[in-house]
Short mmCIF file of C-alpha atoms in Angstrom, two decimals:
data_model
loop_
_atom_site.label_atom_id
_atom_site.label_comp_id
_atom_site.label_asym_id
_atom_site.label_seq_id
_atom_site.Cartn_x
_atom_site.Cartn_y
_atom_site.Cartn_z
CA UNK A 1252 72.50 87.90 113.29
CA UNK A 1253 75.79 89.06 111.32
CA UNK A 1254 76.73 92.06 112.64
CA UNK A 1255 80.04 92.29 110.42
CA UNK A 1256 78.92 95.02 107.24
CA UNK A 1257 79.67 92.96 104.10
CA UNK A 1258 81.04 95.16 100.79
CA UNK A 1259 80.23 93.11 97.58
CA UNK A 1260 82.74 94.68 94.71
CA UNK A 1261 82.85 94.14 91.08
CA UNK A 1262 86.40 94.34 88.91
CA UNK A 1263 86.30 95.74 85.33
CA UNK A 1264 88.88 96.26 82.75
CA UNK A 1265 92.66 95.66 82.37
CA UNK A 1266 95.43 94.36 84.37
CA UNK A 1267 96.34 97.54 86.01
CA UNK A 1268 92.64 98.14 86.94
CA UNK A 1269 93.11 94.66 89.01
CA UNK A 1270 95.94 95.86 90.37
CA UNK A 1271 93.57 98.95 91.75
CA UNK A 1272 91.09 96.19 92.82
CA UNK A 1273 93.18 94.13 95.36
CA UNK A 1274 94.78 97.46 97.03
CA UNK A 1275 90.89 98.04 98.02
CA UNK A 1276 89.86 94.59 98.34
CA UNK A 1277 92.91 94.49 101.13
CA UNK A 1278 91.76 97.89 102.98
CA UNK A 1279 88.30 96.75 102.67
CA UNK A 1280 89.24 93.33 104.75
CA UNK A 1281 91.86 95.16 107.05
CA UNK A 1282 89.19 97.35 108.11
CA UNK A 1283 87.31 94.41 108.76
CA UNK A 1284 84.46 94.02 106.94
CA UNK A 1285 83.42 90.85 105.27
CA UNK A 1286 83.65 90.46 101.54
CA UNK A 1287 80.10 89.49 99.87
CA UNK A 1288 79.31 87.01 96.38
CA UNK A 1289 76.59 88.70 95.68
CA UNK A 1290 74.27 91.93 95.50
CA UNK A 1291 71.63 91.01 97.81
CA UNK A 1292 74.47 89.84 100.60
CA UNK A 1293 76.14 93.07 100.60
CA UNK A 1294 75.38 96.10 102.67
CA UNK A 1295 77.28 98.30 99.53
CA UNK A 1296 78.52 97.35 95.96
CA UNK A 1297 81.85 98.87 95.05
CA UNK A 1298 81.75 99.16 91.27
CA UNK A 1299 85.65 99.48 89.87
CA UNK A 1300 84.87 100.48 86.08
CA UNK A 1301 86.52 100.74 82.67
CA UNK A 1302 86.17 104.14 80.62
CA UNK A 1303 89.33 102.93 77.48
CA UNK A 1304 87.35 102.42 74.94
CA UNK A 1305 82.89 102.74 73.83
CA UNK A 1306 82.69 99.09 74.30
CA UNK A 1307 84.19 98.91 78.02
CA UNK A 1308 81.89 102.04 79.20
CA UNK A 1309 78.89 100.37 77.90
CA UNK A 1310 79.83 97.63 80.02
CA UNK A 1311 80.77 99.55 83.15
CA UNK A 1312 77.25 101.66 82.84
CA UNK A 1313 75.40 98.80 82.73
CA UNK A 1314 77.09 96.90 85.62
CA UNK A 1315 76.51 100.21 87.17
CA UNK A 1316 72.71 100.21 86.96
CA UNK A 1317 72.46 96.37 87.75
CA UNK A 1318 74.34 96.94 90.99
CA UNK A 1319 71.65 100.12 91.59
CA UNK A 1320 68.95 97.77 90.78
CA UNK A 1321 69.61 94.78 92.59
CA UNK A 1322 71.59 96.66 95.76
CA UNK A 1323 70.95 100.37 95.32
CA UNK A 1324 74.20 101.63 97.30
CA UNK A 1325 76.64 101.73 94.99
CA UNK A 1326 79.91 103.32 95.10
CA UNK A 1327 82.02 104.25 91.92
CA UNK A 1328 85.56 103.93 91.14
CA UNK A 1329 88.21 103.80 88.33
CA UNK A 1330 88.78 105.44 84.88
CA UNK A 1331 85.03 106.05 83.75
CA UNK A 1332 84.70 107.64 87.12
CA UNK A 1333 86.67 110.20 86.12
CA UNK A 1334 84.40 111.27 84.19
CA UNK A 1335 81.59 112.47 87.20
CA UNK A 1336 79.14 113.64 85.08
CA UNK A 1337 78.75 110.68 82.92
CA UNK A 1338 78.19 109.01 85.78
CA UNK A 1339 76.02 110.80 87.63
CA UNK A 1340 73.63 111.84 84.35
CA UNK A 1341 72.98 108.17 84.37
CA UNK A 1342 72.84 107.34 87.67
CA UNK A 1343 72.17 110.25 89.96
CA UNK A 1344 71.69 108.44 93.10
CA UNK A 1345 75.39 106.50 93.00
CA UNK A 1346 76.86 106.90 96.83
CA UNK A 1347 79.86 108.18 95.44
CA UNK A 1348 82.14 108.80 92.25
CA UNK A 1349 86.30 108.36 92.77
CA UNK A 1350 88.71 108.14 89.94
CA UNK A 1351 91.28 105.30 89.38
CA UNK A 1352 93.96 104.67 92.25
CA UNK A 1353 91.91 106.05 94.57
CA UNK A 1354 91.99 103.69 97.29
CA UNK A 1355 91.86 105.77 100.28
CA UNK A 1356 89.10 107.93 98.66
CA UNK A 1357 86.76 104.80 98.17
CA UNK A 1358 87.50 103.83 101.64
CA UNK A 1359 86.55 107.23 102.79
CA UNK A 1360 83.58 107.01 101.23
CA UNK A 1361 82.79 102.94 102.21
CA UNK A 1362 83.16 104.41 105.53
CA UNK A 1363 80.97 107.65 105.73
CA UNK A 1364 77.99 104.46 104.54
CA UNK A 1365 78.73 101.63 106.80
CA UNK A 1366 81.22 101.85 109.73
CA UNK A 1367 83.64 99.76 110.00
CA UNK A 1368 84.11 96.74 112.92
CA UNK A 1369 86.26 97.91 115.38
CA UNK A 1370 88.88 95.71 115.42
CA UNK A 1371 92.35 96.52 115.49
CA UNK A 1372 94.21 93.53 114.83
CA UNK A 1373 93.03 94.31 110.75
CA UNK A 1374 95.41 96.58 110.86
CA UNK A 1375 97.75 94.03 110.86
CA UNK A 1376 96.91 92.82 107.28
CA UNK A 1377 99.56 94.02 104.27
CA UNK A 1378 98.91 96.05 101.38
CA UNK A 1379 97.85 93.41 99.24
CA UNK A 1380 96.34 90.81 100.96
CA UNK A 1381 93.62 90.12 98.45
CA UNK A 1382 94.68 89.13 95.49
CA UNK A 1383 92.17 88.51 91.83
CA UNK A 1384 94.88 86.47 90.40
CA UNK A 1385 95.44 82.58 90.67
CA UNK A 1386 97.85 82.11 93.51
CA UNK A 1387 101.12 80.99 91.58
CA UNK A 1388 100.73 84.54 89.14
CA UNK A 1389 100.51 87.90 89.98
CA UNK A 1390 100.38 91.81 88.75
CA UNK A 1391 103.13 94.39 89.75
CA UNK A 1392 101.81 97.75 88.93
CA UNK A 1393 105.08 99.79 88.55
CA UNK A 1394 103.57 103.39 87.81
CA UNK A 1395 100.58 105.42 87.26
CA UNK A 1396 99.53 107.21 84.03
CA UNK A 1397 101.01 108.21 80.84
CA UNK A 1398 102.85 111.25 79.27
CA UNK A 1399 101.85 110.02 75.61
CA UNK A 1400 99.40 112.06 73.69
CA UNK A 1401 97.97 109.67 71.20
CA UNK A 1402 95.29 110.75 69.42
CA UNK A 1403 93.26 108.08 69.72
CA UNK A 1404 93.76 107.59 73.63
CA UNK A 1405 92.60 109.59 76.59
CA UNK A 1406 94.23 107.34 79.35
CA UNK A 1407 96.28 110.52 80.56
CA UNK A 1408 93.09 112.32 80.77
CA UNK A 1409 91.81 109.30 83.02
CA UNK A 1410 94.83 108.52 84.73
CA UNK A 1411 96.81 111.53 84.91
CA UNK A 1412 100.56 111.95 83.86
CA UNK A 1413 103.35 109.29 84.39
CA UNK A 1414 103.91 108.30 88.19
CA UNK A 1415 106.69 105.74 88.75
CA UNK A 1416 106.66 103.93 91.96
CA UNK A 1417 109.74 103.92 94.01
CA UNK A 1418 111.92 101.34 93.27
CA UNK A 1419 112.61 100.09 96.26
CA UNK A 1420 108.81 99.90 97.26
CA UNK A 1421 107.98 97.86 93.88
CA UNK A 1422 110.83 95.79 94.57
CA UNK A 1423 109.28 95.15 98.17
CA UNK A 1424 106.43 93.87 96.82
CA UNK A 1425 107.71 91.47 94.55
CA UNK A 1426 109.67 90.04 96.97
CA UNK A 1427 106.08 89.31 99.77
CA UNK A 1428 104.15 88.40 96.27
CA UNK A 1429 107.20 86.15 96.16
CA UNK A 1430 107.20 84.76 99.35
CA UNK A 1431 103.84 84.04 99.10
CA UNK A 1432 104.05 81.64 96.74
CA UNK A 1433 103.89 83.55 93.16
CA UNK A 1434 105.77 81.64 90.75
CA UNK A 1435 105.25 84.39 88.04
CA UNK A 1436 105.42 88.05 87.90
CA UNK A 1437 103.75 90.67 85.23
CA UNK A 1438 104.81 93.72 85.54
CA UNK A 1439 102.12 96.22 84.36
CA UNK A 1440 101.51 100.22 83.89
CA UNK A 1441 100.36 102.19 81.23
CA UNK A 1442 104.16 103.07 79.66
CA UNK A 1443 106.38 100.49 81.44
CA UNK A 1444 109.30 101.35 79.43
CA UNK A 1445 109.29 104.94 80.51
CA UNK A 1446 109.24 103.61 83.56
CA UNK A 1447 111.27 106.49 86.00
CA UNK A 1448 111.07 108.86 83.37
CA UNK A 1449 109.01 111.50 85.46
CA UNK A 1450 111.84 111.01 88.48
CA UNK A 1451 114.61 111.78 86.14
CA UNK A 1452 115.78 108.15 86.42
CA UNK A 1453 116.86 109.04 90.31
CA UNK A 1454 118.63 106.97 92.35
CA UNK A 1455 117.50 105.33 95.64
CA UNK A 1456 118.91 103.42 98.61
CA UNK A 1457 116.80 100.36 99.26
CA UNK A 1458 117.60 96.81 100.63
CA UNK A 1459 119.17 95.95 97.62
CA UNK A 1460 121.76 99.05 97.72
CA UNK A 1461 121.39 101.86 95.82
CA UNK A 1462 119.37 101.69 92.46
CA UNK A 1463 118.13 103.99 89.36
CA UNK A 1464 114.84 104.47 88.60
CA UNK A 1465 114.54 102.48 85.46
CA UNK A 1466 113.10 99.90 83.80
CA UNK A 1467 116.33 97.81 83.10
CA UNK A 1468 117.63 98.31 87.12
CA UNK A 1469 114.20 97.41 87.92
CA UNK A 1470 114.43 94.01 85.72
CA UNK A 1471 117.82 92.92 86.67
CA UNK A 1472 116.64 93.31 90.27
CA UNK A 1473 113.80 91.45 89.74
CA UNK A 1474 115.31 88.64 87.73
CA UNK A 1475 116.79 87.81 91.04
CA UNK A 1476 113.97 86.60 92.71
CA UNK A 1477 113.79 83.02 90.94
CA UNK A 1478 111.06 83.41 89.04
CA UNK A 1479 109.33 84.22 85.87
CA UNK A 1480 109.58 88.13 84.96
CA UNK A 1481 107.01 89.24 82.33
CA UNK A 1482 106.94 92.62 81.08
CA UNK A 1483 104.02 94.08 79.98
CA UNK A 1484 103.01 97.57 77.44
CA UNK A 1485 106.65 98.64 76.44
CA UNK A 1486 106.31 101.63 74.34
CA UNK A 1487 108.72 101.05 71.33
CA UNK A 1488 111.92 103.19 73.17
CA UNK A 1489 115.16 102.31 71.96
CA UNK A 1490 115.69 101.55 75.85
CA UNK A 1491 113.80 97.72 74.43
CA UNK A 1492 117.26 96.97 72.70
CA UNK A 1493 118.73 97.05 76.50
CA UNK A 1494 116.22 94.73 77.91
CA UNK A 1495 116.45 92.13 74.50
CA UNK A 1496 119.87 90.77 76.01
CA UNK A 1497 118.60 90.20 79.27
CA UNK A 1498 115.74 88.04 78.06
CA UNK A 1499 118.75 86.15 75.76
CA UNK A 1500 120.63 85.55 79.06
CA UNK A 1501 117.26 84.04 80.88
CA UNK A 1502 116.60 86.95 83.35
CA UNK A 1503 113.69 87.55 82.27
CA UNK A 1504 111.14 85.72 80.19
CA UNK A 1505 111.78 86.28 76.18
CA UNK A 1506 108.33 87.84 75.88
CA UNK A 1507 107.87 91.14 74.22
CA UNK A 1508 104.51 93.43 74.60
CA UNK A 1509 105.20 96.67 72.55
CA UNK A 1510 102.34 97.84 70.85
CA UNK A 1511 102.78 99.65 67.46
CA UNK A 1512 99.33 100.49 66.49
CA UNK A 1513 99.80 100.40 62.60
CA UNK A 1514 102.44 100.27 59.79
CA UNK A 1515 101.45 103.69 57.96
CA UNK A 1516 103.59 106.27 58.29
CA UNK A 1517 101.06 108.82 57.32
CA UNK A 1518 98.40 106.70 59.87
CA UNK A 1519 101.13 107.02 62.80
CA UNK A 1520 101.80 110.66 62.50
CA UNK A 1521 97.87 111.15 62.66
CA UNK A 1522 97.85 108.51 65.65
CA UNK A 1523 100.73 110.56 67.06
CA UNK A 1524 102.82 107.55 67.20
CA UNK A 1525 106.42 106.57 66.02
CA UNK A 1526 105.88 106.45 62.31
CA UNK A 1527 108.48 104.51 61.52
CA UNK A 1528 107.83 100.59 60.35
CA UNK A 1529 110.58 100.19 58.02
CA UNK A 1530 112.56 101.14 61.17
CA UNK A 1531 110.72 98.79 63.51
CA UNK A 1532 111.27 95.90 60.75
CA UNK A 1533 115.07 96.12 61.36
CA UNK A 1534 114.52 96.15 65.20
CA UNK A 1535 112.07 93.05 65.16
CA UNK A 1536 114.99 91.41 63.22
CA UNK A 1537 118.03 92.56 65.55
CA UNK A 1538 115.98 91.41 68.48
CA UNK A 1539 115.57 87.80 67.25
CA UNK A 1540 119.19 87.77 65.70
CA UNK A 1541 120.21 88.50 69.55
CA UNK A 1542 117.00 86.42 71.14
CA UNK A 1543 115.72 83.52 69.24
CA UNK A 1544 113.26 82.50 71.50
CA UNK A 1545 111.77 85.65 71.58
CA UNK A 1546 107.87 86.20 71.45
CA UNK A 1547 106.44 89.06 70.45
CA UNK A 1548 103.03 90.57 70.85
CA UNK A 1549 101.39 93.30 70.14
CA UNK A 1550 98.43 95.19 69.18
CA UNK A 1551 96.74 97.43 66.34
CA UNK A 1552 94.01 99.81 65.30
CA UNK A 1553 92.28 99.15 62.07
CA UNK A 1554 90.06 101.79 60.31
CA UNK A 1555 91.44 104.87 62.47
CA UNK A 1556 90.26 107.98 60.35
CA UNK A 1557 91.66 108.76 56.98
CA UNK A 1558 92.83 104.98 56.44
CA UNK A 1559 92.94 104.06 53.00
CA UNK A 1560 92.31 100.91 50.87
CA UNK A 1561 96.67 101.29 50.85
CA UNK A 1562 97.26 102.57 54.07
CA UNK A 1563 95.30 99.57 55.35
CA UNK A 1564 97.56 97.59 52.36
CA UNK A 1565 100.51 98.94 54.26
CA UNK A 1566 99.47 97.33 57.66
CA UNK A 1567 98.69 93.60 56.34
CA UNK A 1568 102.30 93.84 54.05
CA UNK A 1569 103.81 94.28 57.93
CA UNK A 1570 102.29 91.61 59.66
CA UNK A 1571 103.42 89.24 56.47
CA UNK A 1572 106.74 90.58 56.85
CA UNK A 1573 107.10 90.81 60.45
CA UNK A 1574 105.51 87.71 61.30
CA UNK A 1575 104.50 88.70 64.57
CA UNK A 1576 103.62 85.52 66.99
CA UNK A 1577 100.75 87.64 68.59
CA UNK A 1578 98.95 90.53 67.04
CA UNK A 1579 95.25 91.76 68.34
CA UNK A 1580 93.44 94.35 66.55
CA UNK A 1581 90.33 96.32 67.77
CA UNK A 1582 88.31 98.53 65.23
CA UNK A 1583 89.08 102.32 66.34
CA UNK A 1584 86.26 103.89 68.23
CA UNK A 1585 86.00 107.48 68.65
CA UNK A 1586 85.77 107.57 72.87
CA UNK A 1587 84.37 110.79 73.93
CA UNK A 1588 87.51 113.94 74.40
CA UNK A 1589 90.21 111.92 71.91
CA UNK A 1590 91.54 114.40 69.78
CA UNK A 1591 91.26 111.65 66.68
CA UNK A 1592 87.43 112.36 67.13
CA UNK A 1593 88.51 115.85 65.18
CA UNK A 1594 89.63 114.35 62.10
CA UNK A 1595 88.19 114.05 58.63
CA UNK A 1596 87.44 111.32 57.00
CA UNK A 1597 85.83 108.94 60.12
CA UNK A 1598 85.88 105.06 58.50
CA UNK A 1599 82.63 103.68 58.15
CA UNK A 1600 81.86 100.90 60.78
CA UNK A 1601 81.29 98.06 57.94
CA UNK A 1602 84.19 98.73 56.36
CA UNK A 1603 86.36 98.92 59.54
CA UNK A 1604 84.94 95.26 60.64
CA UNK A 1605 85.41 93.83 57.18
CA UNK A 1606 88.94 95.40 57.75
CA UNK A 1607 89.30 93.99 61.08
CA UNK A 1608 88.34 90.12 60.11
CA UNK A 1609 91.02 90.58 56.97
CA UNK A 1610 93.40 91.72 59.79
CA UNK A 1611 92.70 88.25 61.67
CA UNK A 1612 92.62 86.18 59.11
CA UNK A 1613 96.10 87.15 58.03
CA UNK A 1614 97.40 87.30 61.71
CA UNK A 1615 95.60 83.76 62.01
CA UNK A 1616 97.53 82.30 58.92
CA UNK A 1617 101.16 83.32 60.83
CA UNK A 1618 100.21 82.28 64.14
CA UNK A 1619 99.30 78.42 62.63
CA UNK A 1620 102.71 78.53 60.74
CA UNK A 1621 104.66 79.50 63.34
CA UNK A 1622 102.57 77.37 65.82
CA UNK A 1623 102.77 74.26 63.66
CA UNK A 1624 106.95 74.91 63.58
CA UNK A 1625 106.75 73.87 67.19
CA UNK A 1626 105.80 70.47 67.13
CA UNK A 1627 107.98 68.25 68.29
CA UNK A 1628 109.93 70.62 70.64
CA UNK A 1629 110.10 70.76 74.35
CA UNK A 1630 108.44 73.05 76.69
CA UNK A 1631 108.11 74.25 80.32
CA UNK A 1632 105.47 75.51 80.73
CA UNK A 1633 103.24 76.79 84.23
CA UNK A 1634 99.89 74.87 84.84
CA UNK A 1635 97.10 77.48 85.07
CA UNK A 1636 94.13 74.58 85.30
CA UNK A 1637 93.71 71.13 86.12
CA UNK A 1638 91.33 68.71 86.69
CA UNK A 1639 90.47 64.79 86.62
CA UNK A 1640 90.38 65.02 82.86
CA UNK A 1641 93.62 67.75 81.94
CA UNK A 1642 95.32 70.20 82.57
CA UNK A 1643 96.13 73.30 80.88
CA UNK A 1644 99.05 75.27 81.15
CA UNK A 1645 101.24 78.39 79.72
CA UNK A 1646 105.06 78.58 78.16
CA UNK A 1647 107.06 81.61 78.65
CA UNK A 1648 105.90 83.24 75.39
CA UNK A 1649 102.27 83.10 76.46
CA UNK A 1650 100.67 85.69 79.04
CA UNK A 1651 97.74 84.52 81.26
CA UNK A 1652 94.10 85.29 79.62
CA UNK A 1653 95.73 86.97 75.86
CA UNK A 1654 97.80 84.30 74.73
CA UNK A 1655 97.71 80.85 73.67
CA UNK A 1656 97.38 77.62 76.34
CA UNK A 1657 98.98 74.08 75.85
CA UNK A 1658 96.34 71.45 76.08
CA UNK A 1659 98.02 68.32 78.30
CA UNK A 1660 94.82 65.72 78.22
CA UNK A 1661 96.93 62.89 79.21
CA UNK A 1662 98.05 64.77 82.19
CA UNK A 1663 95.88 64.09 85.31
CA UNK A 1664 97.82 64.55 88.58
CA UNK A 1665 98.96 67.72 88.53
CA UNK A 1666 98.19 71.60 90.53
CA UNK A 1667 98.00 74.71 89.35
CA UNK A 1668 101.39 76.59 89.69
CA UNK A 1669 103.19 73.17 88.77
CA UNK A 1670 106.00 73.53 86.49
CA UNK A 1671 106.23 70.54 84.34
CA UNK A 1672 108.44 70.25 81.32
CA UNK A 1673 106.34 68.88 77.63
CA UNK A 1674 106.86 67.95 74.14
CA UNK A 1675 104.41 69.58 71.80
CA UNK A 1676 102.71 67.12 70.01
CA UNK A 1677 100.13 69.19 67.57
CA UNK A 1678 99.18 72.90 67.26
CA UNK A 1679 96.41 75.14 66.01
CA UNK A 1680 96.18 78.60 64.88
CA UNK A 1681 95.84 79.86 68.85
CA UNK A 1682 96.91 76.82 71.36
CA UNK A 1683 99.39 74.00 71.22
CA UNK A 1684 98.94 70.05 72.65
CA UNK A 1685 101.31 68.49 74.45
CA UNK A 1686 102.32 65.46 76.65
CA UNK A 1687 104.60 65.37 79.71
CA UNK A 1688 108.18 64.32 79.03
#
């Protein structure tokens, strides 16, 4: 008889959510219970959930009722959880509701259900000894929340203001996820570039000697560690211009995630966004005069209230001119306590998806030209998959699980986390082909 409790858990949502995931996947094994596969081999479900947008809290409510159906101890955690009384009208009988980052709460709460094995060796285990990610990539959550008040977003409301991590502690992390064996590092939050912002940019004395609170101290610091840097959700600051010369010099990877929502200026002041895009045109062409190689994503809203035939006009007359190498678009949804929900003129839902696929189409067209301009050059990329038959791996302009994949076929003896150099032999609108050089 297995007298070990076993916790089953289920991970929704983004990167940082994962992040959240591991810190309580660790606790839960350091406390020394036994992680389950499945609903019927757990003794509790921990349900981490998703509350950005309607389409991720449908999601979340329904794994929510499947793990009350199939287990019936559930325990909730992460952004829809804070909202309690969503949760709860729908399913009264949860164990427990916890917000995001609430590690010790869930714990509390795992606890007060099933006791945990006495044994204290656990204790032993570090912070994140679980990890969701392939061994040879991993997250590095730098801070908590946001200080933005978009209209459309209600992460702050979720998530609460912005909370950087020290620096020191985030660099102490990288350097065990390093050890380990990570070969790749993506440094997440909700607002990385105001990264330190709510510290006043202080200065600390760590290991590494004594170091501001800010997102370019924290990159040059972690470009020293020998691997790939990738930074993730940089709010367009002018402190961006700082990091574009680092990424020119190789410190970190030449990989730019700043998303700008739209191109109207009358959209972005209703979005409460920099409004801007003639602006943001010059700095897209600065940054590749100064980084070539640069690759830049980032991400839109298409029918947000009050968009026009010319507004919209406005948005597809950027991407042509920008030529972004990754764009994504999602059709705005009004999620319940944004302040967009207020204004007039709400889009109706046919004409935002017929919006959407023109949005794709175009985006499509620039990512198979600029796509098709790399054939013939040489790559090295990081092997994500491989198998008797292939393997597929990533450049440095392409994040794990958004961005494109080059296709190897040919290449048959290789391990995920290899780093192989390639030629790019043909191209698509999305992933590449190539053969080992």
């Amino acid at each position: 008889m297995n007298l070990i409790p076993t916790i089953g858990f289920v991970s929704l949502g983004c990167p940082k959510a994962t992040v959240d995931s591991e810190r309580i996947l660790s606790q839960i094994r350091a406390d020394g219970y036994r992680l389950a596969n499945s609903y019927s081999e757990s003794d509790l479900v921990v349900v981490n959930t998703c509350g950005f947008i309607d389409a991720a809290i449908e999601e979340s409510l329904d794994t929510i009722g499947e793990a009350m159906e199939q287990n019936g101890q559930v325990i909730v955690t992460g952004c829809l959880g804070g909202d309690r009384e969503k949760i709860l009208s729908n399913y009264p009988n949860v164990l427990a509701v916890t917000g995001p980052n609430s590690t010790k709460e869930v714990m509390e709460s795992i606890h007060a259900t099933v006791s945990p094995p006495q044994d204290p060796l656990t204790k032993l285990l570090p912070d994140r000894e679980v990890r969701l990610t392939p061994d040879h990539y991993a997250y590095l959550k730098i801070s908590e929340g946001c200080n933005q008040h978009c209209s459309f977003c209600i992460i702050p409301s979720l998530r609460g203001k912005l909370v950087s991590r020290p620096i020191g502690e985030v660099l102490g992390e990288a350097e065990r996820l390093v050890e380990s064996g990570v070969k790749e590092l993506l440094v997440v939050s909700q607002d990385s570039a105001a990264y330190g912002a709510d510290l006043r940019y202080r200065s600390e004395i760590t290991s590494n000697g004594v170091l501001s609170t800010r997102i370019t101290t924290l990159a040059e610091e972690l470009s020293k560690l020998g691997v790939w840097i990738r930074l993730h959700y940089l709010y367009p600051y002018p402190v961006i211009d700082q990091l574009i010369p680092m990424m020119a010099e190789g410190k970190i990877l030449p990989y730019l995630d700043v998303p700008l929502q739209h191109a109207s200026p009358a959209i972005l002041k209703t979005m409460k966004r920099p409004a801007d895009s003639e602006n943001a045109l010059r700095r897209i062409e600065k940054w590749r005069e100064i980084c070539p190689d640069i690759t830049i994503r980032s991400t839109f809203i298409v029918g947000f209230p009050g968009e026009s035939e010319a507004e919209f006009g406005e948005l597809l007359d950027f991407l042509e001119d920008a030529e972004l190498d990754r764009a994504g678009a999602f059709t705005y949804s009004p999620v319940e306590g944004a302040a967009a929900n207020q204004l007039p003129n709400q889009i109706d839902p046919d004409i935002q998806q017929e919006r959407l696929e023109q949005f794709m189409r175009v985006q499509s067209e620039i990512s198979a030209r600029k796509l098709q301009n790399r054939i013939g050059e040489t790559e090295t990329i990081i092997i994500d998959s491989a198998t008797s038959e292939g393997a597929v791996g990533r450049s440095r302009g392409d994040a794990p699980e958004i961005d494109g994949e080059i296709h190897l076929p040919d290449a048959t003896n290789l391990s995920c986390g290899d780093m192989v150099n390639v030629r790019i032999v043909a191209a698509d609108e999305h992933d590449l082909e190539g053969e080992l050089i």
